[in-house]
């Protein structure tokens, strides 16, 4: 599998989470010339209370909306993993899928959902955050974690920083004053860009 460089990989549970979580910062990065790539883990086919919209139809609508939002925000590429909504689990298969993408795109920054938000939190958000964090460290970094990925030409990669959205332990705020208007456009509401930023653990060892 060929390597393709991205500066930032945004790994989102559902189509729309990244717009709520990091849109203003994504526009900021895009305007700086950084290549931002979205990985959308589920098809979001259960995200409605309208019984007249069938799951297959909803999944199609949400992909279309996600592509439109990504284009508006300057995202260079969107990959849909198309797992069914509300079915993600922390499995070796899903972890490897994420490791493969991290090794393929070799991002400096990975952005995802904070898995450690307490109490009510969408299970897919918790699982994606946890699996992504584990994929970054140690699995994407360590050469013997997946010898078969080495055989495919996917060398280990060390992500510099992980950013979480929806964190209860914010330690980093991006100034999105200049990008707020455009970042809020995909949503009816606004966007917030406060994060928990974690340097790669091996930088502190
Ligand atoms: Zn979501």
Coordinates of C-alpha atoms and ligand atoms in Angstrom, one line a residue:
X1 CA 0.0 0.0 0.0
X2 CA 1.5 3.3 -1.0
X3 CA 2.3 5.9 1.6
X4 CA 0.6 9.3 1.2
X5 CA 1.7 12.2 3.4
X6 CA -0.8 14.2 5.5
X7 CA 0.1 16.8 8.0
X8 CA -3.1 16.2 10.1
X9 CA -5.3 13.1 10.3
X10 CA -8.7 13.8 11.8
X11 CA -10.2 10.5 12.9
X12 CA -13.9 11.0 13.5
X13 CA -16.5 8.5 14.8
X14 CA -19.4 9.9 12.7
X15 CA -19.9 12.3 9.8
X16 CA -20.3 15.7 11.6
X17 CA -18.3 15.1 14.8
X18 CA -15.2 16.8 13.4
X19 CA -17.3 19.8 12.4
X20 CA -18.5 20.2 16.0
X21 CA -15.0 19.4 17.4
X22 CA -12.3 21.0 15.3
X23 CA -13.7 22.8 12.2
X24 CA -12.2 26.2 13.1
X25 CA -8.7 24.8 13.6
X26 CA -9.0 22.7 10.4
X27 CA -9.7 25.8 8.4
X28 CA -6.8 27.5 10.1
X29 CA -4.5 24.6 9.2
X30 CA -5.8 24.4 5.6
X31 CA -5.1 28.1 5.1
X32 CA -1.6 27.5 6.4
X33 CA -1.2 25.0 3.6
X34 CA -1.3 21.9 5.7
X35 CA -2.8 18.8 4.2
X36 CA -5.7 17.7 6.4
X37 CA -7.3 14.3 5.8
X38 CA -10.5 13.0 7.4
X39 CA -11.0 9.4 8.4
X40 CA -14.8 8.8 9.1
X41 CA -15.2 5.6 11.0
X42 CA -18.9 4.9 10.9
X43 CA -21.6 5.6 8.3
X44 CA -23.8 7.4 10.8
X45 CA -26.8 5.4 9.7
X46 CA -28.6 5.6 13.1
X47 CA -28.2 9.3 13.7
X48 CA -31.8 10.5 13.3
X49 CA -35.1 10.5 15.1
X50 CA -37.0 10.6 11.8
X51 CA -38.5 7.2 11.1
X52 CA -39.2 8.1 7.5
X53 CA -35.5 8.2 6.7
X54 CA -34.1 4.7 6.3
X55 CA -30.6 3.9 7.5
X56 CA -29.2 3.3 4.0
X57 CA -30.6 6.6 2.8
X58 CA -29.3 8.4 5.9
X59 CA -25.8 7.0 5.4
X60 CA -25.8 8.4 1.8
X61 CA -27.0 11.8 2.9
X62 CA -24.4 12.0 5.7
X63 CA -21.6 11.1 3.3
X64 CA -22.7 13.8 1.0
X65 CA -22.9 16.4 3.8
X66 CA -19.5 15.3 5.1
X67 CA -17.9 15.8 1.7
X68 CA -19.5 19.2 1.3
X69 CA -18.3 20.3 4.8
X70 CA -14.8 19.0 4.1
X71 CA -14.6 20.9 0.9
X72 CA -15.8 24.1 2.6
X73 CA -13.1 23.7 5.3
X74 CA -10.3 22.9 2.9
X75 CA -9.9 19.2 3.8
X76 CA -7.9 17.5 1.1
X77 CA -9.3 14.0 1.3
X78 CA -12.0 12.1 3.1
X79 CA -11.9 8.4 3.7
X80 CA -15.1 6.6 4.7
X81 CA -14.5 3.3 6.6
X82 CA -18.3 2.7 6.6
X83 CA -18.6 0.7 9.8
X84 CA -22.3 0.6 10.8
X85 CA -23.2 3.3 13.3
X86 CA -23.2 2.2 17.0
X87 CA -21.3 -1.0 16.4
X88 CA -17.6 -0.1 16.9
X89 CA -15.6 -2.1 19.4
X90 CA -12.0 -2.0 20.6
X91 CA -10.9 -4.9 18.5
X92 CA -7.5 -5.9 17.1
X93 CA -9.0 -5.6 13.6
X94 CA -10.2 -2.0 14.1
X95 CA -7.0 -1.0 15.8
X96 CA -5.0 -2.4 12.9
X97 CA -7.2 -0.5 10.4
X98 CA -6.3 2.7 12.2
X99 CA -2.6 1.9 12.5
X100 CA -2.5 1.1 8.8
X101 CA -3.9 4.6 8.0
X102 CA -1.5 6.3 10.4
X103 CA 1.4 4.6 8.9
X104 CA 0.1 5.3 5.4
X105 CA -0.4 9.1 5.9
X106 CA 2.3 9.7 8.5
X107 CA 0.7 12.7 10.1
X108 CA 2.4 15.0 12.6
X109 CA -0.9 15.6 14.4
X110 CA -3.9 13.2 15.0
X111 CA -7.2 14.7 16.1
X112 CA -10.0 12.6 17.5
X113 CA -12.7 12.3 20.2
X114 CA -11.6 12.3 23.9
X115 CA -12.3 8.7 25.1
X116 CA -12.2 9.7 28.8
X117 CA -15.2 12.0 28.9
X118 CA -17.2 10.9 31.9
X119 CA -20.8 9.6 32.1
X120 CA -23.0 10.1 29.0
X121 CA -20.8 9.8 25.9
X122 CA -21.6 8.1 22.7
X123 CA -20.0 4.7 22.7
X124 CA -18.5 5.2 19.2
X125 CA -16.8 8.4 20.4
X126 CA -15.3 6.6 23.3
X127 CA -14.1 3.6 21.2
X128 CA -12.7 5.7 18.4
X129 CA -10.8 7.9 20.8
X130 CA -9.3 4.9 22.7
X131 CA -8.5 2.9 19.6
X132 CA -6.9 5.9 18.0
X133 CA -4.8 6.7 21.0
X134 CA -3.6 3.1 21.2
X135 CA -2.9 3.0 17.5
X136 CA -0.7 6.1 17.8
X137 CA 1.2 4.7 20.7
X138 CA 2.6 2.1 20.7
X139 CA 1.2 0.3 17.7
X140 CA 2.0 2.7 14.9
X141 CA 5.4 3.4 16.4
X142 CA 6.8 -0.1 17.0
X143 CA 8.4 -2.0 14.2
X144 CA 7.4 -5.5 15.4
X145 CA 3.8 -4.6 16.2
X146 CA 2.7 -5.6 12.7
X147 CA 5.5 -7.3 10.7
X148 CA 3.0 -7.8 7.9
X149 CA 2.5 -4.0 7.6
X150 CA 6.3 -3.7 7.1
X151 CA 6.0 -6.3 4.3
X152 CA 3.4 -4.0 2.7
X153 CA 5.8 -1.1 2.9
X154 CA 4.2 0.7 5.8
X155 CA 7.0 1.7 8.1
X156 CA 6.5 2.6 11.7
X157 CA 5.5 6.3 12.3
X158 CA 5.7 8.5 15.4
X159 CA 2.8 11.0 15.6
X160 CA 4.0 14.2 17.3
X161 CA 0.8 15.2 19.0
X162 CA -2.7 13.9 19.6
X163 CA -5.5 16.4 20.0
X164 CA -8.8 15.5 21.6
X165 CA -12.1 17.4 21.1
X166 CA -14.9 17.4 23.7
X167 CA -12.4 17.0 26.5
X168 CA -13.2 17.7 30.1
X169 CA -9.5 18.5 30.7
X170 CA -8.7 21.3 28.2
X171 CA -5.1 22.4 28.1
X172 CA -5.0 24.0 24.6
X173 CA -7.1 26.6 22.9
X174 CA -6.9 27.5 19.2
X175 CA -7.7 31.1 18.3
X176 CA -10.4 30.6 15.6
X177 CA -11.6 34.2 15.5
X178 CA -10.7 34.5 11.8
X179 CA -12.1 31.1 10.8
X180 CA -15.2 31.0 13.1
X181 CA -17.7 32.1 10.4
X182 CA -16.6 29.5 7.9
X183 CA -16.2 26.8 10.5
X184 CA -19.8 27.3 11.8
X185 CA -21.3 27.2 8.3
X186 CA -21.6 23.4 8.1
X187 CA -23.5 23.5 11.4
X188 CA -26.6 25.3 12.6
X189 CA -24.8 26.0 15.8
X190 CA -21.2 27.2 16.3
X191 CA -17.9 25.5 16.7
X192 CA -15.6 25.3 19.6
X193 CA -12.0 24.6 19.4
X194 CA -10.7 23.8 22.9
X195 CA -8.7 20.6 23.2
X196 CA -6.7 18.3 25.3
X197 CA -3.3 18.2 23.6
X198 CA -1.0 15.2 24.3
X199 CA 2.6 15.2 23.1
X200 CA 3.7 11.8 22.0
X201 CA 4.3 9.8 25.2
X202 CA 7.8 8.8 24.1
X203 CA 8.8 12.4 24.0
X204 CA 8.5 12.5 27.8
X205 CA 10.3 9.2 28.5
Ligands
LIG1 ZN1 -20.7 11.4 16.7

